[in-house]
C-alpha atoms as a printed R data frame, in Angstrom:
    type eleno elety resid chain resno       x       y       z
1   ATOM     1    CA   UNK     A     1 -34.639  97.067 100.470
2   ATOM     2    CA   UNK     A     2 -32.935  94.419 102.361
3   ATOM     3    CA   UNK     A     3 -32.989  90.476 101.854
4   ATOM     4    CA   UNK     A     4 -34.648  89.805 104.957
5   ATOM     5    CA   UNK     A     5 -37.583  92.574 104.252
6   ATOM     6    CA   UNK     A     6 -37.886  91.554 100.155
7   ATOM     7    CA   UNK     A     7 -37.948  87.704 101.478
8   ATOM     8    CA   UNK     A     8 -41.047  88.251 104.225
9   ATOM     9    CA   UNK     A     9 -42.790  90.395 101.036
10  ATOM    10    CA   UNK     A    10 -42.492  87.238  99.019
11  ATOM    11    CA   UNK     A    11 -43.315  84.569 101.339
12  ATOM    12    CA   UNK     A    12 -46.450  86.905 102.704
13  ATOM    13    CA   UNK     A    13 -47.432  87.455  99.177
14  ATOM    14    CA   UNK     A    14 -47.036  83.274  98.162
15  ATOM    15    CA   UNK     A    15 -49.581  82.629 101.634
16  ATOM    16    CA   UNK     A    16 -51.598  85.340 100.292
17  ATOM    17    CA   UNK     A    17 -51.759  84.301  96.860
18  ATOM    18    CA   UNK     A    18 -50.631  80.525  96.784
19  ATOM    19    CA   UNK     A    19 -48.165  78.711  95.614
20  ATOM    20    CA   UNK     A    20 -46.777  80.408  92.145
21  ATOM    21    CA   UNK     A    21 -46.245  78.931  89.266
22  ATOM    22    CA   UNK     A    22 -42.612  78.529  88.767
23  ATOM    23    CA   UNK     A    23 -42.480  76.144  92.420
24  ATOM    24    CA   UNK     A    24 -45.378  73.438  90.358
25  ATOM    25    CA   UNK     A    25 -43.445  73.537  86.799
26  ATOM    26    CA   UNK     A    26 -39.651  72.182  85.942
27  ATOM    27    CA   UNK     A    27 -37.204  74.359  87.400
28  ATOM    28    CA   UNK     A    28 -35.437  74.076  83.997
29  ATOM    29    CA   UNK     A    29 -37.521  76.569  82.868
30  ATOM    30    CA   UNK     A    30 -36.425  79.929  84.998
31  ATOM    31    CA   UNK     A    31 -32.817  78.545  84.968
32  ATOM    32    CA   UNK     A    32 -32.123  78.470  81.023
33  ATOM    33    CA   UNK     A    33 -28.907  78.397  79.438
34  ATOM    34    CA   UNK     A    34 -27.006  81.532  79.207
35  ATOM    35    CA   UNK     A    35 -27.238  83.124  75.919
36  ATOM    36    CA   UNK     A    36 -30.316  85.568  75.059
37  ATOM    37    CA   UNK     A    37 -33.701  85.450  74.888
38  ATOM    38    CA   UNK     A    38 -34.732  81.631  73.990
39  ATOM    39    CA   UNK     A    39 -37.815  80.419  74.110
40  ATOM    40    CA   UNK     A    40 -38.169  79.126  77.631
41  ATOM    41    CA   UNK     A    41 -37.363  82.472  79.446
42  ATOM    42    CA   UNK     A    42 -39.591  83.765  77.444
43  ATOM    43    CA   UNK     A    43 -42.008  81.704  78.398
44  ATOM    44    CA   UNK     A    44 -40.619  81.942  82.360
45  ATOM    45    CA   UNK     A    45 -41.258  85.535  81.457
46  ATOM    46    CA   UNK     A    46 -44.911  85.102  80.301
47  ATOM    47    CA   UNK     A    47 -45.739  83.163  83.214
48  ATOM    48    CA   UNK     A    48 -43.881  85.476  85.914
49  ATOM    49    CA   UNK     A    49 -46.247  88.341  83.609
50  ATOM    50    CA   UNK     A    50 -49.643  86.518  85.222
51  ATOM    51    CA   UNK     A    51 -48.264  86.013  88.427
52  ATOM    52    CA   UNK     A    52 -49.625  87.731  91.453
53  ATOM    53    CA   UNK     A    53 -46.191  87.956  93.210
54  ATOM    54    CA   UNK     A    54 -44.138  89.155  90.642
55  ATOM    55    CA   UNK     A    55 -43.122  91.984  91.864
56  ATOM    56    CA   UNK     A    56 -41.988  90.631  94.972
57  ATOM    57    CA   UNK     A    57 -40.187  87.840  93.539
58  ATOM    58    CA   UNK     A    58 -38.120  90.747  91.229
59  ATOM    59    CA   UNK     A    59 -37.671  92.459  94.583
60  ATOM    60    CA   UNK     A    60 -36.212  89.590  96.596
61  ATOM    61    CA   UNK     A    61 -33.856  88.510  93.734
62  ATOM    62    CA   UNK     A    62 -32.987  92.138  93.451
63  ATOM    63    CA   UNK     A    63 -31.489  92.428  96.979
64  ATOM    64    CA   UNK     A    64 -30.510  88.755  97.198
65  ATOM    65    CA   UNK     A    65 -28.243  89.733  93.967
66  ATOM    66    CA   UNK     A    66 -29.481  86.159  92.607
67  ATOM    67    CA   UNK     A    67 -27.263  86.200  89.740
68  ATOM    68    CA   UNK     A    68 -29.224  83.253  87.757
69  ATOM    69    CA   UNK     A    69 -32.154  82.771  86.130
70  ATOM    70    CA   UNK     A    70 -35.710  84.409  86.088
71  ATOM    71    CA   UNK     A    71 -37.499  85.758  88.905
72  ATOM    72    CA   UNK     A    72 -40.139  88.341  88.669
73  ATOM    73    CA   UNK     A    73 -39.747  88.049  84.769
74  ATOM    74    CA   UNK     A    74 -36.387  89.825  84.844
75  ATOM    75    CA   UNK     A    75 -33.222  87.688  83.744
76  ATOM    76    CA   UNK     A    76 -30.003  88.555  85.797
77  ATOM    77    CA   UNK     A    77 -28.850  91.677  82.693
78  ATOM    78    CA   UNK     A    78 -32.477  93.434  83.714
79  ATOM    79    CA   UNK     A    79 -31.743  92.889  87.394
80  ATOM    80    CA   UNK     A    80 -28.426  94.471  87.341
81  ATOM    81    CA   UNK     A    81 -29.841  97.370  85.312
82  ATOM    82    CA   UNK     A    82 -32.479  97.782  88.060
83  ATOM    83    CA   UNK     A    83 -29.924  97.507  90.940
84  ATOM    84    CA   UNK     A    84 -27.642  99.827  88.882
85  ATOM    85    CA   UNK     A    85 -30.277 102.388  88.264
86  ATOM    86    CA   UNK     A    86 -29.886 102.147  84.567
87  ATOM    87    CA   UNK     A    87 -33.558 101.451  84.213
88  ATOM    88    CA   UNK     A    88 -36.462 101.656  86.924
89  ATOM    89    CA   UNK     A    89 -38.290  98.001  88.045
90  ATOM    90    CA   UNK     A    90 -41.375  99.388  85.816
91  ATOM    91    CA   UNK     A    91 -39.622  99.794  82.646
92  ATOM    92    CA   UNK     A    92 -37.428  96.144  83.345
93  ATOM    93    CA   UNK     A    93 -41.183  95.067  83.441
94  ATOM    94    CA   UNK     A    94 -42.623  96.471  80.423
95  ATOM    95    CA   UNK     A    95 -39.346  95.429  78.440
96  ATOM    96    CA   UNK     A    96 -39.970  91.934  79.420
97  ATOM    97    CA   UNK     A    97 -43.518  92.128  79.005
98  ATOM    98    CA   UNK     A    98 -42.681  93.486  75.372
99  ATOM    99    CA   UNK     A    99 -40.494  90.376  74.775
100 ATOM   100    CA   UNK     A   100 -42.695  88.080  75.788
101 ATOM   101    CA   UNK     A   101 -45.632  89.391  74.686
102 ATOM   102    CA   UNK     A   102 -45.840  86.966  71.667
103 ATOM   103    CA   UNK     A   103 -45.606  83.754  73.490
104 ATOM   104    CA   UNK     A   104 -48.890  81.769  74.090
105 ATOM   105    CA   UNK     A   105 -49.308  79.642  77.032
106 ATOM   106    CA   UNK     A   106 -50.596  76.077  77.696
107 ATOM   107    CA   UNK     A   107 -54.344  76.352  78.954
108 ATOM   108    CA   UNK     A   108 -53.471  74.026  81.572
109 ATOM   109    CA   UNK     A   109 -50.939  76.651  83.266
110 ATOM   110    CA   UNK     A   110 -53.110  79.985  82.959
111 ATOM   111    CA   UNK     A   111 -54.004  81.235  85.905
């Protein structure tokens, strides 16, 4: 898919759905520090998990080789295993969803 294409998906998808999540919270949170799975991508993760544009988002940062933080609950390693072919978008999702599966959310931000 090309940037352009993945990019209309998402933006169609946010005026479809509204505005996500991860544009009304710190952006600290889907840009943690390199280093494995801490707690706040985890909880990016969890979030991105609920959110009705997830796949999109994964998409776009897919062909936009965003090389930092989370989008679509995948952190740059998944993407690069998606874009490589290592592992389809599905399984980067369950993986993450697997990961993430523990953390419990603030009732304010459940959607």
């Amino acid at each position: 898919m090309k940037v352009e294409q993945a990019f209309t998906a998402l933006a169609d998808g946010i005026k479809e759905h509204g505005q996500p999540i991860c544009q009304q919270t710190d952006p600290e949170m889907w840009f943690p520090e390199a280093g494995g799975e801490r707690y706040e991508s985890l909880v990016a993760k969890k979030y991105c998990g609920e959110c009705p544009v997830q796949r999109e988002c994964a998409l776009y940062a897919i062909a936009a080789d965003e090389n930092y933080g989370i989008w679509g609950g995948l952190n740059d390693r998944q993407r690069v295993d998606v874009r490589n072919g290592r592992v389809s978008l599905e399984q980067a999702f369950r993986m993450s969803e697997v990961r993430s599966a523990k953390v419990r959310l603030p009732i304010s931000h459940r959607q």
